[in-house]
Amino acid sequence: MKCTWQEGNRITLLENGDNFYPAVFEAISHAQQKVYLETFIWFEDDVGRQLHSVLLHAARRGIKIEALLDGYGSPDLSDEFVNELTAAGVVFRYYDPGPRLFGMRTNLFRRMHRKIVVVDETVAFVGGINYSAEHMSDYGPEAKQDYAIRIEGPVVQDIQLFVLENLPGKEAARRWWRRRHRPEENRKPGEAQALFVWRDNEEHRDDIERHYLKMLANSKREVIIANAYFFPGYRILHAMRNAARRGVSVKLIVQGEPDMPIVKVGARLLYRYLVKSGVQIYEYRRRPLHGKVAVMDDHWATVGSSNLDPLSLSLNLEANLIIHDRQFNQTLRDNLQGLIHKDCVRVDESMVPKRSWWNVGIGVVVFHFLRHFPAMVGWLPAHTPKLAQVDPPVQPEMETQDRVEAEDGGKP
C-alpha cells in the first residue's frame, strides 16, 4: 500500500502515560466493532493490568480485538494473563517469539517496535509510549518522558489498512526487486493534514529517514528534534549541519539521564561535529527521555516510534505520523521549548570531548561500527520473523461436561 496526505484530521498531542493511557482506555471502552493494538512492550504491572481489563471487558461484549506484541519486548506475560484474553476471543500474537538460550533472549534484532491502536476505523493512536508503569510521571526518577497522538479523520483509515495488510495471510505480494519509495509530496499544504509513514525490511526501508532529510532540507527558520536514542547516519548529520550553516536554528534534545549509559557515550561522539557546525544540543536531565518527535518552522511535525539510531533506521519495524498543521506544531514546539528552558543543559565547548588522536581514533572506530552494525547483523544466520498466535486455552473437562448437561436439559 501507499499512503497519501490526508486532510481534515483532528490530532491531539498526548504527553506521557498520564494523558495517553486514559485516552486509549476510553476509546477501547467505547468501541462498537473492532480494536487493533500493536506495541513493543506490555508489562504485567498496574498499567498492563488496566489495559488487560479494558480489553477483556470489550471482548466479552462482542468487540473483535487483535493484539500484536513484540517477542523481545514483551516476553514475560504469564499464561494466565494471556489465556484470560484469548478465552474471551482476543486474537493474541507475538512477533518473532524467539526461544531463550541459557536464559537469554535470542530475538535481539528486527523488532516490531511500532505503537499503534485503531478503534472502529474512527480513532487511532500512534507514538512511542509502551504499556508499562514507567511511563507514568509518579513512577519516580526513572519515569520516561514520551509522546503519542490521538487522531480522528481520514488518515485513520490509512493506519487501519496498514495494520490489516500486515496480518497473517494478508501480506501484499513481494516483488523480487526492491522499489525505493520517495517521500510523499504535500502538493497543497494546508491545515489538519497528516501522512502515515512506516519502516519495514521490504520496500519501505528508509521512508522515515527520508522524511527527516526532506524536512531538514526544506527548513527555513527553526528545527527542534527530540530523540531518545540519537545516532543517525551521515545523511542526517550532514543535513543538520547544512541547515545550521545556512542560518536555521537547529536544536537537538537528547538524553542527559539515559536509561542505558551507552546512549550518552554514542551521542557524545557526535557533539563536536554538530556543535562546531552551529547545531544547539541540549541534554534533558530531569529523567530518561523516550520521545521520538520533531517540529520544523510553523507547520511540520512528526510523532512516532522511530528513533534516529541504527536499530530504528535499519532494522526495526517502525511507524510515524507526519503532520502539517499550525496549531499542532505550536503545541509540540511549546512543549519542547519548555523542556529546554526547565530541564535541559546546553552542551558547550567544555562538554565536547577534547580533540586528540586517541579520541578521534576511538570515535571513528565506534562511529563506523555502529553505523555498519545493521549490515553486520545481516551476516548472521538469516530467518524471517514470524507472527505466532496464542491459541485459546482448552476448556477444563468439568466445564465441558456442565455445558453438555445444560444442552441436554440438565440430564446427567
Short mmCIF file of C-alpha atoms in Angstrom, two decimals:
data_model
loop_
_atom_site.label_atom_id
_atom_site.label_comp_id
_atom_site.label_asym_id
_atom_site.label_seq_id
_atom_site.Cartn_x
_atom_site.Cartn_y
_atom_site.Cartn_z
CA MET A 1 0.00 0.00 0.00
CA LYS A 2 0.99 3.62 -0.43
CA CYS A 3 -0.42 6.33 1.80
CA THR A 4 -1.06 9.91 0.72
CA TRP A 5 -1.52 13.18 2.57
CA GLN A 6 -4.99 13.28 4.11
CA GLU A 7 -6.88 16.45 5.01
CA GLY A 8 -9.49 17.17 7.66
CA ASN A 9 -7.91 15.35 10.61
CA ARG A 10 -8.14 16.15 14.32
CA ILE A 11 -4.84 15.48 16.03
CA THR A 12 -4.19 15.78 19.77
CA LEU A 13 -0.78 15.60 21.46
CA LEU A 14 -0.62 13.22 24.43
CA GLU A 15 2.31 13.62 26.82
CA ASN A 16 3.42 10.61 28.84
CA GLY A 17 1.22 7.80 30.11
CA ASP A 18 -0.72 10.24 32.28
CA ASN A 19 -2.51 11.52 29.17
CA PHE A 20 -2.05 8.57 26.84
CA TYR A 21 -3.49 5.68 28.85
CA PRO A 22 -6.82 7.32 29.82
CA ALA A 23 -7.39 8.33 26.19
CA VAL A 24 -6.65 4.83 24.85
CA PHE A 25 -8.66 3.06 27.55
CA GLU A 26 -11.65 5.33 26.97
CA ALA A 27 -11.55 4.73 23.22
CA ILE A 28 -11.44 0.94 23.73
CA SER A 29 -14.26 1.12 26.30
CA HIS A 30 -16.49 2.86 23.75
CA ALA A 31 -15.55 0.59 20.82
CA GLN A 32 -18.50 -0.68 18.82
CA GLN A 33 -16.88 -3.19 16.48
CA LYS A 34 -13.09 -3.60 16.30
CA VAL A 35 -9.86 -2.81 18.14
CA TYR A 36 -6.39 -3.37 16.70
CA LEU A 37 -3.41 -2.89 19.03
CA GLU A 38 0.31 -3.15 18.33
CA THR A 39 3.02 -2.49 20.90
CA PHE A 40 6.63 -3.26 21.65
CA ILE A 41 6.27 -3.59 25.44
CA TRP A 42 3.34 -4.75 27.53
CA PHE A 43 4.28 -5.44 31.14
CA GLU A 44 2.14 -7.21 33.70
CA ASP A 45 2.17 -4.23 36.09
CA ASP A 46 -0.52 -1.71 37.11
CA VAL A 47 -0.74 -0.18 33.64
CA GLY A 48 -0.59 -3.55 31.88
CA ARG A 49 -3.38 -4.90 34.07
CA GLN A 50 -5.53 -1.86 33.30
CA LEU A 51 -5.08 -2.50 29.58
CA HIS A 52 -5.87 -6.16 30.19
CA SER A 53 -9.08 -5.24 32.00
CA VAL A 54 -10.39 -2.82 29.38
CA LEU A 55 -9.65 -5.27 26.54
CA LEU A 56 -11.26 -8.12 28.44
CA HIS A 57 -14.45 -6.16 29.07
CA ALA A 58 -14.59 -5.10 25.41
CA ALA A 59 -14.08 -8.67 24.19
CA ARG A 60 -16.79 -10.01 26.48
CA ARG A 61 -19.32 -7.61 24.98
CA GLY A 62 -18.51 -8.84 21.50
CA ILE A 63 -15.84 -6.46 20.22
CA LYS A 64 -13.36 -8.00 17.78
CA ILE A 65 -9.86 -7.44 19.20
CA GLU A 66 -6.47 -8.30 17.71
CA ALA A 67 -3.25 -7.60 19.61
CA LEU A 68 0.32 -7.86 18.31
CA LEU A 69 3.26 -7.75 20.73
CA ASP A 70 6.98 -7.96 20.08
CA GLY A 71 8.52 -11.23 21.23
CA TYR A 72 11.63 -9.47 22.54
CA GLY A 73 9.94 -6.50 24.20
CA SER A 74 7.12 -8.45 25.88
CA PRO A 75 8.50 -11.89 26.77
CA ASP A 76 7.22 -12.35 30.32
CA LEU A 77 3.41 -12.14 30.31
CA SER A 78 2.05 -15.05 32.32
CA ASP A 79 -0.05 -17.78 30.71
CA GLU A 80 -2.94 -16.90 32.99
CA PHE A 81 -2.77 -13.25 31.92
CA VAL A 82 -2.82 -14.11 28.21
CA ASN A 83 -5.23 -17.05 28.40
CA GLU A 84 -7.94 -14.96 30.01
CA LEU A 85 -7.86 -12.67 26.98
CA THR A 86 -7.75 -15.44 24.36
CA ALA A 87 -10.57 -17.30 26.13
CA ALA A 88 -12.68 -14.16 25.72
CA GLY A 89 -11.95 -14.11 21.98
CA VAL A 90 -8.94 -11.77 21.75
CA VAL A 91 -6.60 -12.72 18.90
CA PHE A 92 -3.20 -12.50 20.58
CA ARG A 93 0.02 -12.67 18.54
CA TYR A 94 3.75 -12.34 19.17
CA TYR A 95 6.16 -11.02 16.57
CA ASP A 96 9.24 -13.25 16.33
CA PRO A 97 8.94 -15.01 19.71
CA GLY A 98 12.46 -16.47 19.71
CA PRO A 99 13.38 -19.13 22.27
CA ARG A 100 15.72 -18.38 25.16
CA LEU A 101 19.25 -19.75 25.13
CA PHE A 102 20.76 -20.31 28.58
CA GLY A 103 18.12 -17.94 29.93
CA MET A 104 18.95 -15.18 27.45
CA ARG A 105 16.65 -13.87 24.73
CA THR A 106 17.84 -14.65 21.21
CA ASN A 107 15.49 -12.50 19.12
CA LEU A 108 17.57 -9.33 19.53
CA PHE A 109 17.14 -7.66 16.15
CA ARG A 110 14.43 -6.73 13.67
CA ARG A 111 11.99 -5.91 16.41
CA MET A 112 8.34 -4.92 15.97
CA HIS A 113 8.79 -1.51 17.59
CA ARG A 114 5.51 0.14 16.47
CA LYS A 115 2.94 1.50 18.92
CA ILE A 116 -0.45 1.71 17.20
CA VAL A 117 -4.08 1.47 18.31
CA VAL A 118 -7.05 1.68 15.92
CA VAL A 119 -10.64 1.66 17.16
CA ASP A 120 -13.63 1.27 14.82
CA GLU A 121 -11.89 3.00 11.88
CA THR A 122 -12.68 6.29 13.60
CA VAL A 123 -9.89 6.95 16.11
CA ALA A 124 -6.24 5.90 16.18
CA PHE A 125 -3.19 6.38 18.38
CA VAL A 126 0.42 6.49 17.18
CA GLY A 127 3.55 7.27 19.18
CA GLY A 128 6.36 5.97 21.32
CA ILE A 129 4.60 5.05 24.58
CA ASN A 130 4.54 1.40 25.68
CA TYR A 131 2.22 -0.16 28.25
CA SER A 132 4.21 -0.06 31.45
CA ALA A 133 4.12 1.90 34.70
CA GLU A 134 7.46 3.55 33.93
CA HIS A 135 5.66 5.86 31.51
CA MET A 136 3.65 7.39 34.39
CA SER A 137 5.02 10.57 35.98
CA ASP A 138 4.51 9.16 39.51
CA TYR A 139 6.84 6.24 38.74
CA GLY A 140 9.79 8.17 40.17
CA PRO A 141 13.15 9.40 38.85
CA GLU A 142 13.15 6.69 36.15
CA ALA A 143 9.78 7.74 34.71
CA LYS A 144 10.11 8.26 30.97
CA GLN A 145 9.35 11.48 29.08
CA ASP A 146 7.45 10.48 25.96
CA TYR A 147 4.75 11.40 23.44
CA ALA A 148 1.90 9.97 21.40
CA ILE A 149 -1.01 11.37 19.41
CA ARG A 150 -4.73 10.72 19.17
CA ILE A 151 -6.08 11.02 15.63
CA GLU A 152 -9.55 11.26 14.15
CA GLY A 153 -10.21 11.73 10.45
CA PRO A 154 -9.39 10.22 7.05
CA VAL A 155 -5.82 9.21 7.96
CA VAL A 156 -7.23 6.68 10.45
CA GLN A 157 -8.38 4.54 7.51
CA ASP A 158 -4.82 4.51 6.15
CA ILE A 159 -3.49 3.37 9.52
CA GLN A 160 -6.07 0.60 9.78
CA LEU A 161 -5.41 -0.58 6.24
CA PHE A 162 -1.71 -0.78 7.06
CA VAL A 163 -2.44 -2.87 10.16
CA LEU A 164 -4.75 -5.19 8.24
CA GLU A 165 -2.25 -5.73 5.41
CA ASN A 166 0.34 -6.91 7.93
CA LEU A 167 -1.86 -9.61 9.46
CA PRO A 168 -1.08 -13.25 8.62
CA GLY A 169 -2.43 -14.16 5.21
CA LYS A 170 -2.97 -10.54 4.25
CA GLU A 171 0.56 -9.63 3.21
CA ALA A 172 0.95 -7.97 -0.15
CA ALA A 173 2.81 -9.87 -2.86
CA ARG A 174 6.57 -9.40 -2.54
CA ARG A 175 8.48 -8.27 -5.60
CA TRP A 176 11.84 -9.76 -6.46
CA TRP A 177 13.20 -6.23 -6.84
CA ARG A 178 13.37 -3.51 -4.18
CA ARG A 179 11.43 -0.45 -5.22
CA ARG A 180 12.51 2.70 -3.43
CA HIS A 181 9.66 4.94 -2.34
CA ARG A 182 10.10 8.67 -2.49
CA PRO A 183 8.72 10.81 0.34
CA GLU A 184 5.14 11.69 -0.48
CA GLU A 185 4.89 15.32 -1.59
CA ASN A 186 2.39 17.60 0.12
CA ARG A 187 1.36 19.41 -3.03
CA LYS A 188 -1.34 21.55 -1.39
CA PRO A 189 -0.03 22.48 2.08
CA GLY A 190 -2.79 23.45 4.48
CA GLU A 191 -4.08 22.69 7.94
CA ALA A 192 -5.05 19.45 9.69
CA GLN A 193 -3.10 17.37 7.18
CA ALA A 194 -1.47 14.05 8.07
CA LEU A 195 0.58 11.34 6.37
CA PHE A 196 1.16 7.88 7.85
CA VAL A 197 4.66 6.53 7.19
CA TRP A 198 6.43 3.39 8.29
CA ARG A 199 9.70 1.48 8.08
CA ASP A 200 9.91 -2.20 7.19
CA ASN A 201 12.51 -4.54 5.76
CA GLU A 202 10.94 -4.70 2.32
CA GLU A 203 10.05 -1.66 0.17
CA HIS A 204 9.92 0.98 2.91
CA ARG A 205 13.37 0.60 4.43
CA ASP A 206 14.23 4.29 4.71
CA ASP A 207 10.90 6.12 4.37
CA ILE A 208 11.01 7.74 7.83
CA GLU A 209 14.67 8.72 7.46
CA ARG A 210 13.97 10.35 4.10
CA HIS A 211 11.15 12.43 5.57
CA TYR A 212 13.61 13.75 8.17
CA LEU A 213 16.09 14.55 5.40
CA LYS A 214 13.47 16.37 3.35
CA MET A 215 12.32 18.30 6.42
CA LEU A 216 15.87 19.47 7.19
CA ALA A 217 16.47 20.45 3.57
CA ASN A 218 13.24 22.49 3.45
CA SER A 219 13.64 24.19 6.83
CA LYS A 220 13.75 27.99 6.80
CA ARG A 221 13.79 29.18 10.42
CA GLU A 222 13.79 26.51 13.12
CA VAL A 223 14.08 22.77 13.68
CA ILE A 224 13.71 21.01 17.03
CA ILE A 225 14.41 17.28 17.24
CA ALA A 226 13.90 15.37 20.49
CA ASN A 227 15.17 11.81 20.25
CA ALA A 228 15.84 9.20 22.89
CA TYR A 229 18.48 7.20 21.03
CA PHE A 230 20.29 9.55 18.69
CA PHE A 231 22.97 8.06 16.46
CA PRO A 232 21.91 8.61 12.84
CA GLY A 233 23.86 8.09 9.65
CA TYR A 234 25.92 10.52 7.62
CA ARG A 235 22.96 11.86 5.67
CA ILE A 236 21.01 13.17 8.65
CA LEU A 237 24.14 14.55 10.32
CA HIS A 238 25.11 16.39 7.13
CA ALA A 239 21.55 17.70 6.70
CA MET A 240 21.52 19.06 10.27
CA ARG A 241 24.91 20.70 9.75
CA ASN A 242 23.90 22.21 6.43
CA ALA A 243 20.65 23.59 7.83
CA ALA A 244 22.51 25.22 10.74
CA ARG A 245 25.14 26.71 8.41
CA ARG A 246 22.51 28.41 6.29
CA GLY A 247 21.04 30.13 9.34
CA VAL A 248 18.34 27.73 10.55
CA SER A 249 18.10 27.40 14.34
CA VAL A 250 18.67 23.65 14.72
CA LYS A 251 18.07 22.33 18.25
CA LEU A 252 18.64 18.74 19.30
CA ILE A 253 17.34 17.35 22.62
CA VAL A 254 19.00 14.12 23.73
CA GLN A 255 19.13 12.11 26.94
CA GLY A 256 21.17 13.56 29.77
CA GLU A 257 19.94 10.92 32.22
CA PRO A 258 19.70 7.92 29.89
CA ASP A 259 18.15 4.59 30.79
CA MET A 260 21.21 2.97 29.16
CA PRO A 261 24.67 4.55 29.70
CA ILE A 262 25.85 3.61 26.21
CA VAL A 263 23.28 6.06 24.82
CA LYS A 264 25.18 9.06 26.17
CA VAL A 265 28.51 7.64 25.01
CA GLY A 266 27.22 7.25 21.46
CA ALA A 267 25.56 10.66 21.28
CA ARG A 268 28.62 12.48 22.65
CA LEU A 269 30.75 11.09 19.84
CA LEU A 270 28.74 13.39 17.57
CA TYR A 271 28.86 16.52 19.73
CA ARG A 272 31.97 18.08 18.22
CA TYR A 273 30.80 17.61 14.63
CA LEU A 274 27.38 19.14 15.34
CA VAL A 275 28.33 21.90 17.78
CA LYS A 276 31.10 23.32 15.60
CA SER A 277 28.53 23.49 12.77
CA GLY A 278 26.15 25.59 14.85
CA VAL A 279 23.70 22.90 16.00
CA GLN A 280 22.43 23.59 19.53
CA ILE A 281 22.47 20.40 21.62
CA TYR A 282 20.54 20.11 24.89
CA GLU A 283 20.80 17.25 27.37
CA TYR A 284 17.48 16.56 29.08
CA ARG A 285 18.36 15.99 32.74
CA ARG A 286 15.04 15.59 34.55
CA ARG A 287 14.55 11.89 33.75
CA PRO A 288 15.08 9.46 30.86
CA LEU A 289 13.89 10.85 27.53
CA HIS A 290 11.97 8.32 25.46
CA GLY A 291 10.37 10.62 22.87
CA LYS A 292 10.79 10.47 19.11
CA VAL A 293 9.36 13.79 17.89
CA ALA A 294 10.36 16.81 15.80
CA VAL A 295 9.00 20.15 14.58
CA MET A 296 10.07 22.39 11.70
CA ASP A 297 9.15 26.05 11.14
CA ASP A 298 5.47 26.71 11.86
CA HIS A 299 3.60 23.74 10.30
CA TRP A 300 5.62 20.49 10.02
CA ALA A 301 5.82 17.96 12.87
CA THR A 302 6.24 14.24 13.44
CA VAL A 303 5.44 11.88 16.33
CA GLY A 304 6.07 8.17 16.30
CA SER A 305 8.08 5.15 17.39
CA SER A 306 11.23 5.66 15.32
CA ASN A 307 14.45 6.73 16.96
CA LEU A 308 17.31 8.13 14.90
CA ASP A 309 19.68 5.25 15.54
CA PRO A 310 20.84 2.13 13.64
CA LEU A 311 18.14 -0.14 15.08
CA SER A 312 15.20 2.10 14.20
CA LEU A 313 16.57 3.33 10.87
CA SER A 314 17.82 -0.01 9.58
CA LEU A 315 16.29 -2.99 11.40
CA ASN A 316 13.11 -2.35 13.40
CA LEU A 317 9.53 -2.11 12.21
CA GLU A 318 8.51 1.49 12.96
CA ALA A 319 5.60 3.89 12.38
CA ASN A 320 5.34 7.70 12.49
CA LEU A 321 2.74 10.26 11.61
CA ILE A 322 3.88 13.31 9.65
CA ILE A 323 1.68 16.32 10.43
CA HIS A 324 1.19 19.62 8.63
CA ASP A 325 -0.82 21.84 10.96
CA ARG A 326 0.00 25.18 12.55
CA GLN A 327 -1.83 24.59 15.84
CA PHE A 328 -0.34 21.14 16.46
CA ASN A 329 3.13 22.41 15.51
CA GLN A 330 2.79 25.22 18.06
CA THR A 331 1.58 22.85 20.79
CA LEU A 332 4.50 20.46 20.32
CA ARG A 333 7.02 23.29 19.92
CA ASP A 334 5.84 24.94 23.16
CA ASN A 335 6.23 21.61 24.96
CA LEU A 336 9.77 21.06 23.67
CA GLN A 337 10.77 24.65 24.40
CA GLY A 338 9.52 24.08 27.94
CA LEU A 339 11.82 21.07 28.27
CA ILE A 340 14.74 23.12 27.01
CA HIS A 341 14.16 26.01 29.39
CA LYS A 342 13.29 24.00 32.52
CA ASP A 343 15.04 20.65 32.35
CA CYS A 344 17.92 20.81 29.86
CA VAL A 345 21.58 21.77 29.95
CA ARG A 346 23.01 23.14 26.74
CA VAL A 347 26.16 21.44 25.53
CA ASP A 348 29.06 23.89 25.32
CA GLU A 349 32.72 23.55 24.42
CA SER A 350 33.57 22.31 27.91
CA MET A 351 31.28 19.29 27.43
CA VAL A 352 32.60 18.38 23.99
CA PRO A 353 35.22 15.60 24.12
CA LYS A 354 38.67 17.09 23.69
CA ARG A 355 40.22 16.65 20.30
CA SER A 356 43.14 14.24 20.41
CA TRP A 357 44.44 11.50 18.19
CA TRP A 358 43.15 8.94 20.68
CA ASN A 359 39.63 10.41 20.88
CA VAL A 360 39.45 10.88 17.13
CA GLY A 361 40.60 7.30 16.51
CA ILE A 362 38.19 5.81 19.03
CA GLY A 363 35.37 7.99 17.71
CA VAL A 364 35.94 6.92 14.11
CA VAL A 365 36.06 3.22 15.03
CA VAL A 366 32.94 3.35 17.23
CA PHE A 367 31.00 5.51 14.77
CA HIS A 368 31.70 3.25 11.82
CA PHE A 369 30.98 0.12 13.88
CA LEU A 370 27.58 1.43 14.96
CA ARG A 371 26.71 2.72 11.52
CA HIS A 372 27.58 -0.58 9.84
CA PHE A 373 26.09 -2.64 12.64
CA PRO A 374 22.85 -3.41 10.70
CA ALA A 375 24.89 -4.83 7.81
CA MET A 376 26.85 -6.98 10.27
CA VAL A 377 23.57 -8.31 11.65
CA GLY A 378 22.75 -9.34 8.09
CA TRP A 379 25.74 -11.69 8.16
CA LEU A 380 24.13 -13.70 10.95
CA PRO A 381 22.09 -16.78 10.07
CA ALA A 382 19.05 -15.28 8.39
CA HIS A 383 15.48 -16.02 9.35
CA THR A 384 12.15 -14.50 8.50
CA PRO A 385 10.41 -13.22 11.64
CA LYS A 386 7.07 -14.96 12.19
CA LEU A 387 3.80 -13.95 13.78
CA ALA A 388 2.93 -16.59 16.36
CA GLN A 389 -0.69 -16.67 17.54
CA VAL A 390 -1.52 -17.78 21.07
CA ASP A 391 -4.31 -20.36 20.94
CA PRO A 392 -7.23 -20.04 23.37
CA PRO A 393 -6.91 -22.35 26.39
CA VAL A 394 -8.57 -25.74 26.26
CA GLN A 395 -11.68 -25.71 28.43
CA PRO A 396 -11.46 -27.95 31.53
CA GLU A 397 -13.36 -31.24 31.33
CA MET A 398 -15.74 -30.22 34.11
CA GLU A 399 -16.80 -27.10 32.23
CA THR A 400 -17.30 -29.17 29.06
CA GLN A 401 -19.47 -31.67 30.94
CA ASP A 402 -21.54 -28.87 32.51
CA ARG A 403 -22.16 -27.37 29.06
CA VAL A 404 -23.28 -30.74 27.65
CA GLU A 405 -25.65 -31.28 30.56
CA ALA A 406 -27.09 -27.78 30.07
CA GLU A 407 -27.74 -28.52 26.40
CA ASP A 408 -29.47 -31.81 27.37
CA GLY A 409 -31.80 -30.07 29.76
CA GLY A 410 -29.79 -30.84 32.85
CA LYS A 411 -29.77 -34.64 32.46
CA PRO A 412 -26.54 -36.28 33.73
#
